XYZ file of C-alpha atoms in Angstrom:
522
model
C 221.378 22.810 25.767
C 219.273 25.667 24.623
C 215.721 25.008 23.493
C 214.737 25.260 19.871
C 214.370 28.813 18.618
C 210.817 30.067 18.924
C 208.809 30.851 15.890
C 207.612 34.446 15.850
C 204.495 35.316 13.998
C 206.425 38.034 12.242
C 210.039 38.953 12.171
C 210.012 42.091 14.400
C 212.335 43.160 17.224
C 210.928 42.773 20.790
C 209.669 46.151 21.897
C 207.743 45.416 25.115
C 208.748 43.899 28.452
C 206.434 41.008 27.815
C 208.032 40.181 24.445
C 211.514 40.540 25.886
C 210.605 38.232 28.771
C 209.155 35.635 26.414
C 212.602 35.330 24.852
C 214.365 35.330 28.252
C 211.999 32.763 29.707
C 213.425 29.985 27.585
C 216.773 30.040 29.413
C 215.730 31.646 32.701
C 215.589 28.492 34.831
C 218.975 27.284 33.615
C 220.525 30.648 34.273
C 218.991 30.801 37.761
C 220.333 27.407 38.695
C 223.757 28.386 37.386
C 223.832 31.581 39.434
C 222.513 29.882 42.581
C 224.978 27.073 42.231
C 227.904 29.508 42.115
C 226.670 31.895 44.820
C 225.248 31.870 48.270
C 221.961 33.548 47.422
C 220.031 30.451 48.287
C 218.894 30.103 51.846
C 219.939 26.472 51.878
C 223.073 24.931 50.441
C 222.817 23.496 47.784
C 220.042 25.604 46.289
C 216.610 24.144 46.826
C 213.786 24.087 44.359
C 211.994 26.700 46.394
C 214.958 29.052 45.980
C 214.948 28.508 42.246
C 211.174 29.000 42.066
C 211.321 32.241 44.120
C 214.071 33.685 41.943
C 212.226 32.805 38.699
C 209.029 34.308 40.092
C 210.828 37.456 41.132
C 212.308 37.959 37.628
C 208.974 37.131 36.015
C 207.145 39.726 38.135
C 209.805 42.291 37.311
C 208.916 41.982 33.585
C 205.225 41.119 33.686
C 203.918 42.669 36.941
C 206.143 45.627 37.715
C 203.409 47.603 39.486
C 202.178 44.847 41.789
C 202.089 46.183 45.378
C 202.970 42.762 46.702
C 206.401 42.986 45.090
C 207.602 45.625 47.553
C 206.633 43.416 50.508
C 208.336 40.438 48.829
C 211.475 42.493 48.302
C 211.470 43.516 51.973
C 211.013 39.896 53.016
C 213.878 38.786 50.780
C 216.151 41.591 52.014
C 215.269 40.747 55.636
C 216.069 37.061 54.980
C 219.392 37.899 53.368
C 220.340 40.173 56.251
C 219.338 37.494 58.735
C 221.775 35.121 56.997
C 224.591 37.666 57.046
C 224.238 38.770 53.413
C 224.488 42.349 52.126
C 223.162 44.230 49.123
C 226.606 43.903 47.503
C 226.218 40.105 47.636
C 222.786 40.355 46.010
C 224.067 42.861 43.431
C 226.862 40.539 42.355
C 224.445 37.647 41.870
C 221.927 39.901 40.124
C 224.586 41.210 37.738
C 225.676 37.622 37.038
C 222.104 36.601 36.235
C 221.588 39.757 34.187
C 224.709 38.998 32.139
C 223.608 35.414 31.437
C 220.092 36.499 30.476
C 221.373 39.291 28.255
C 223.722 36.886 26.518
C 220.937 34.403 25.801
C 218.646 37.244 24.714
C 221.199 38.553 22.271
C 221.944 35.092 20.966
C 218.286 34.213 20.361
C 217.397 37.558 18.777
C 220.423 37.444 16.518
C 218.756 34.695 14.514
C 216.151 37.196 13.359
C 216.321 40.959 13.373
C 218.371 41.278 16.583
C 217.394 42.595 19.982
C 217.385 46.212 18.938
C 218.033 49.261 21.065
C 214.506 49.359 22.443
C 214.561 45.778 23.532
C 217.962 46.146 25.118
C 216.739 49.279 26.905
C 213.657 47.456 28.161
C 215.728 44.538 29.422
C 218.268 46.697 31.162
C 215.628 49.024 32.624
C 213.648 46.124 34.050
C 216.694 44.415 35.529
C 218.045 47.687 36.890
C 214.648 48.586 38.354
C 214.600 45.196 40.046
C 218.041 45.797 41.467
C 217.073 49.286 42.630
C 213.904 47.919 44.183
C 215.984 45.451 46.199
C 218.305 48.314 47.084
C 215.342 50.310 48.321
C 214.246 47.308 50.361
C 217.697 47.136 51.905
C 217.636 50.883 52.494
C 214.204 50.644 54.098
C 215.432 47.907 56.405
C 218.563 49.893 57.188
C 216.426 52.966 57.838
C 214.194 50.953 60.134
C 217.240 49.488 61.906
C 218.697 52.940 62.305
C 215.381 54.212 63.576
C 215.230 51.378 66.108
C 218.858 51.962 67.051
C 218.252 55.691 67.438
C 215.127 54.973 69.446
C 217.171 52.664 71.673
C 219.918 55.311 71.969
C 217.318 57.961 72.728
C 215.789 55.686 75.341
C 219.273 55.070 76.771
C 219.984 58.800 76.758
C 216.564 59.448 78.281
C 217.259 56.997 81.119
C 220.743 58.438 81.682
C 219.335 61.966 81.695
C 216.703 60.892 84.203
C 219.358 59.332 86.439
C 221.565 62.431 86.240
C 218.716 64.877 86.852
C 217.186 62.851 89.682
C 220.630 62.606 91.276
C 221.056 66.374 90.874
C 217.644 66.921 92.510
C 218.823 64.759 95.418
C 222.080 66.712 95.644
C 224.243 64.012 94.031
C 226.214 65.349 91.061
C 228.292 62.201 90.569
C 225.957 60.616 87.991
C 226.898 60.902 84.312
C 225.419 59.966 80.943
C 226.885 56.506 80.339
C 226.938 54.112 77.424
C 228.293 54.249 73.877
C 226.055 56.666 71.996
C 226.903 56.085 68.352
C 224.613 58.834 67.139
C 226.658 62.046 66.923
C 223.771 64.297 67.951
C 222.833 62.176 70.959
C 226.497 61.709 71.850
C 226.938 65.505 71.718
C 223.942 66.000 74.021
C 225.362 63.461 76.493
C 228.828 64.993 76.329
C 227.427 68.503 76.869
C 225.401 67.322 79.845
C 228.410 65.513 81.300
C 230.516 68.626 80.811
C 227.803 70.671 82.526
C 227.682 68.237 85.456
C 231.478 68.269 85.679
C 231.474 72.060 85.827
C 228.670 72.097 88.406
C 230.329 69.360 90.433
C 233.749 71.028 90.337
C 232.292 74.394 91.325
C 230.131 73.012 94.118
C 232.901 70.734 95.389
C 235.335 73.624 95.500
C 232.731 75.824 97.214
C 231.865 73.093 99.737
C 235.547 72.454 100.482
C 236.021 76.171 101.100
C 232.909 76.286 103.318
C 234.028 73.128 105.161
C 237.405 74.752 105.821
C 235.615 77.883 107.036
C 233.294 75.781 109.243
C 236.365 74.115 110.754
C 237.867 77.483 111.585
C 240.407 77.765 108.782
C 240.318 81.379 107.679
C 242.712 80.728 104.813
C 239.925 78.841 103.027
C 239.339 79.647 99.372
C 237.328 78.304 96.478
C 240.142 76.788 94.435
C 239.933 76.691 90.666
C 239.276 78.967 87.706
C 235.597 79.750 87.150
C 233.457 82.180 85.209
C 229.963 83.571 85.445
C 228.002 82.853 88.616
C 230.682 80.502 89.903
C 233.179 83.342 89.604
C 230.799 85.532 91.588
C 230.426 82.763 94.165
C 234.231 82.436 94.343
C 234.580 86.183 94.908
C 231.804 86.184 97.512
C 233.404 83.311 99.434
C 236.752 85.121 99.371
C 235.013 88.321 100.533
C 233.168 86.466 103.308
C 236.339 84.742 104.538
C 238.205 88.058 104.439
C 235.398 89.815 106.347
C 235.313 87.070 108.995
C 239.110 87.199 109.278
C 239.009 90.987 109.626
C 236.227 90.806 112.231
C 238.081 88.145 114.217
C 241.245 90.231 114.023
C 239.398 93.211 115.489
C 237.718 91.009 118.106
C 241.108 89.497 118.971
C 242.631 92.959 119.382
C 239.705 94.053 121.562
C 239.990 90.832 123.586
C 243.682 91.469 124.136
C 242.939 95.004 125.317
C 240.177 93.752 127.606
C 242.487 91.020 128.906
C 245.204 93.572 129.628
C 242.702 95.897 131.314
C 241.201 93.058 133.362
C 244.667 91.881 134.404
C 245.591 95.419 135.459
C 242.263 95.759 137.305
C 242.790 92.423 139.001
C 246.314 93.383 140.028
C 245.148 96.752 141.352
C 242.195 95.175 143.161
C 244.441 92.466 144.598
C 246.962 95.073 145.705
C 244.177 97.140 147.274
C 242.804 94.064 149.005
C 246.231 93.124 150.342
C 246.934 96.660 151.514
C 243.508 96.919 153.118
C 243.981 93.567 154.817
C 247.403 94.642 156.024
C 245.997 97.918 157.323
C 243.139 96.071 158.995
C 245.653 93.763 160.640
C 247.741 96.737 161.704
C 244.700 98.491 163.122
C 243.749 95.339 165.010
C 247.276 95.113 166.357
C 247.116 98.789 167.307
C 243.761 98.295 169.017
C 245.149 95.368 170.939
C 248.398 97.191 171.655
C 246.733 100.395 172.821
C 244.895 98.608 175.586
C 248.069 96.805 176.561
C 249.981 100.067 176.492
C 247.554 101.658 178.967
C 248.279 98.845 181.356
C 251.963 99.084 180.523
C 252.051 102.791 181.329
C 250.736 102.100 184.823
C 253.213 99.282 185.206
C 255.980 101.530 183.927
C 255.352 104.049 186.685
C 255.759 101.366 189.293
C 258.733 99.868 187.485
C 260.405 103.254 187.244
C 260.385 103.593 191.032
C 261.747 100.096 191.393
C 264.364 100.884 188.750
C 265.534 103.913 190.753
C 266.118 101.706 193.810
C 267.866 99.138 191.645
C 270.086 101.807 190.120
C 271.158 102.914 193.625
C 272.056 99.313 194.457
C 273.936 98.966 191.161
C 275.876 102.135 191.863
C 276.948 100.764 195.234
C 277.983 97.489 193.695
C 279.896 99.350 191.032
C 281.867 101.181 193.737
C 282.695 97.886 195.414
C 283.688 96.428 192.025
C 286.095 99.342 191.526
C 287.829 98.551 194.808
C 288.156 94.879 193.794
C 289.571 95.861 190.420
C 292.288 97.913 192.148
C 293.267 94.917 194.226
C 293.391 92.729 191.159
C 295.665 95.251 189.454
C 298.064 95.152 192.407
C 298.118 91.358 192.330
C 298.812 91.451 188.583
C 301.896 93.588 189.242
C 303.259 91.091 191.738
C 302.617 88.186 189.326
C 304.525 90.077 186.643
C 307.503 90.466 189.015
C 307.409 86.698 189.817
C 307.418 85.939 186.070
C 310.666 87.931 185.707
C 312.273 85.868 188.530
C 311.158 82.600 186.933
C 312.682 83.779 183.660
C 316.050 84.208 185.410
C 315.844 80.692 186.861
C 315.119 79.284 183.425
C 318.203 81.026 182.028
C 320.283 79.544 184.873
C 318.992 76.038 184.183
C 319.758 76.474 180.518
C 323.360 77.477 181.377
C 323.798 74.448 183.647
C 322.438 72.151 180.948
C 324.875 73.609 178.438
C 327.826 73.087 180.739
C 326.682 69.517 181.507
C 326.447 68.824 177.778
C 330.050 70.025 177.295
C 331.148 67.915 180.235
C 329.515 64.804 178.701
C 331.275 65.474 175.430
C 334.662 65.665 177.197
C 333.916 62.442 179.078
C 333.014 60.695 175.839
C 336.292 61.830 174.296
C 338.269 60.519 177.271
C 336.345 57.226 177.218
C 337.210 56.805 173.609
C 340.901 57.337 174.407
C 340.753 54.722 177.226
C 339.505 52.095 174.746
C 337.744 49.074 176.200
C 338.399 50.232 179.749
C 336.374 53.354 179.131
C 333.273 51.695 177.580
C 331.238 51.934 180.766
C 332.230 55.534 181.286
C 331.214 56.254 177.644
C 327.720 54.907 178.325
C 327.410 57.148 181.375
C 328.662 60.093 179.353
C 325.976 59.421 176.700
C 323.230 59.333 179.326
C 324.495 62.526 180.918
C 324.494 64.226 177.523
C 320.906 63.055 176.899
C 319.856 64.305 180.351
C 321.498 67.667 179.646
C 319.569 67.887 176.370
C 316.276 67.186 178.133
C 317.057 69.735 180.841
C 317.846 72.339 178.178
C 314.555 71.580 176.396
C 312.670 71.823 179.692
C 314.280 75.143 180.466
C 313.216 76.383 177.042
C 309.634 75.255 177.716
C 309.663 77.020 181.093
C 310.974 80.172 179.489
C 308.197 79.990 176.843
C 305.486 79.459 179.465
C 306.836 82.279 181.613
C 306.886 84.585 178.585
C 303.270 83.671 177.705
C 302.236 84.132 181.354
C 303.878 87.524 181.415
C 302.051 88.558 178.294
C 298.733 87.354 179.716
C 299.420 89.208 182.960
C 300.110 92.378 181.026
C 296.859 91.854 179.032
C 294.959 91.153 182.264
C 296.296 94.270 183.868
C 295.195 96.325 180.866
C 291.739 94.725 181.020
C 291.382 95.428 184.739
C 292.413 99.008 184.143
C 289.850 99.346 181.348
C 287.252 97.688 183.615
C 287.947 100.244 186.294
C 287.488 103.022 183.769
C 284.194 101.445 182.542
C 282.912 101.142 186.132
C 283.602 104.816 186.652
C 281.677 105.736 183.542
C 278.913 103.301 184.633
C 278.447 105.129 187.896
C 278.080 108.433 186.021
C 275.626 106.871 183.523
C 273.568 105.404 186.357
C 272.965 108.911 187.569
C 271.917 109.960 184.062
C 269.584 106.947 183.757
C 267.894 107.891 187.003
C 267.148 111.304 185.566
C 265.745 109.643 182.420
C 263.430 107.451 184.499
C 262.071 110.526 186.172
C 261.211 111.930 182.736
C 259.618 108.640 181.635
C 257.298 108.642 184.609
C 256.140 112.157 183.776
C 255.681 111.279 180.080
C 253.600 108.187 180.909
C 251.146 110.338 182.772
C 250.619 112.520 179.697
C 250.384 109.566 177.244
C 247.717 107.826 179.294
C 245.371 110.767 178.700
C 245.967 110.692 174.914
C 245.373 106.953 174.436
C 241.602 107.279 174.896
C 241.306 109.602 171.890
C 243.606 107.313 169.833
C 241.467 104.248 170.559
C 238.292 105.922 169.254
C 240.072 107.000 166.068
C 241.399 103.483 165.410
C 237.911 101.958 165.797
C 236.592 104.310 163.090
C 239.563 103.493 160.804
C 239.005 99.758 161.292
C 235.400 100.052 160.059
C 236.473 102.030 156.960
C 239.177 99.491 156.157
C 236.654 96.626 156.431
C 234.473 98.343 153.826
C 237.536 98.802 151.572
C 238.384 95.098 151.889
C 234.856 94.120 150.844
C 234.972 96.468 147.841
C 238.401 95.144 146.779
C 237.126 91.540 147.037
C 234.257 92.401 144.687
C 236.721 94.105 142.310
C 238.939 91.014 142.263
C 235.957 88.740 141.542
C 234.784 91.064 138.747
C 238.282 91.167 137.249
C 238.525 87.370 137.378
C 235.150 86.967 135.709
C 236.113 89.420 132.965
C 239.476 87.726 132.498
C 237.874 84.274 132.264
C 235.315 85.483 129.706
C 238.039 87.182 127.681
C 240.146 84.033 127.885
C 237.238 81.974 126.515
C 236.816 84.494 123.695
C 240.547 84.386 122.938
C 240.463 80.580 122.940
C 237.582 80.610 120.468
C 239.465 83.038 118.217
C 242.665 80.987 118.477
C 240.758 77.902 117.279
C 240.564 79.524 113.834
C 243.413 78.936 111.395
C 244.147 82.376 110.057
C 246.297 83.401 107.135
C 249.579 84.808 108.526
C 249.776 87.205 105.585
C 248.857 90.865 105.701
C 245.267 90.108 104.746
C 244.554 88.672 108.197
C 245.367 91.891 109.944
C 244.052 94.386 107.418
C 240.794 95.321 105.834
C 239.246 92.586 103.624
C 239.084 93.020 99.857
C 235.380 93.719 99.298
C 233.798 92.973 95.927
C 230.968 94.863 94.349
C 227.456 94.481 95.839
C 226.228 92.471 92.856
C 228.591 89.638 93.720
C 227.274 89.402 97.274
C 223.670 89.185 96.057
C 224.627 86.404 93.660
C 226.128 84.413 96.538
């Protein structure tokens, strides 16, 4: 129930905060308890007396002590307590509006008994209550500002630590570090994103450059800085391409020169080897000539003696050849007689063949007669069969004799021809013996002249042998030099072949050079 209406000294409308509050104070506690009972403004549940007392004191100070400096601290404390319990300014505003409505209703009801609240009183009430609400709002804003400041400070500290990690890693050559964490502040998040983008660009450029340089270090002349870059990285990309092209061009020229040197060294080695072989062969020939010349001097003396002995031997051979001619004539005569005997044996063979034929006919007639006689002629038939077989064998033997006699006759004829040819050869041999004797006379005279010339030839061959020895030594040195040059060129070619070169036209042509500014940037 409401308290009894106050008695005013005079019937005037309330026109000051104090007068307005005096009217509100009658129902303030009841209204506070009603609001706290229906809301969660109280720290404890249900609302404690301390909550009621704090709320009454807060409203009282809003009307009676609006300029008290302590109120701002109290508002901050209350806002901090509400936030700690999960409350917001909207929660407070709803409760404040509820309390304001109840107070305004009581105020209007109590002033309606007299002259009414009046516009000034209503303005005072609303201004005070609104100022109180705005003061709490400012407290909430101050706390939110402080929280944001602390959060930004924490984000700045987080960004500062991340920046330190990234920069220290970059100083140590490690570009893998990035600004991490959820930066809710847009400005700080933009700074972190820009730095990460910068590190990504630096990392991508350096990684691509290092991959290209690693490929170049491993001998791959098709290395390139892959990617699309601008600015200094573009200059670095061009410079790497120019460097690789220049190295490729230089190696191509070195390879061509090495091939020419290899060809020249091979030709030199072949020529030196050929010269060495020819010189060695000539040295061997000279040595053989030196050895043979001495032997030939002795041979010339022996030839003179042998020529005399050969003349005596030729005389003996001529005599023997004459005797052989006489023997050949006798053999020819004997061959003629053998040929005549072969003709006689041929006649005998024909006779035997005739007898065998007649015997064969006789055996056939006897067999016919035996067959006519029947059993009485069986024995005679057997005899007839044997006679016929004997006649067949005799005929075959006669044929064999005739064949042998024919072969013998042919051999005799061939032997006679041979003996005749032998006689002719012996005649020519006797004539040639005389010619050979004349030749031996010339050989003896020639040996005398050659013996005088061999002394001069021996001195010349000694001088040639010394010159050839010097040529052999020089050719040996040429072969060794050619081998050394070939080995060195082979090592150079092997080094060049260890590079992986681009098979395209760039590997064999002139490299694409960029402007000097690019090279200085690299």
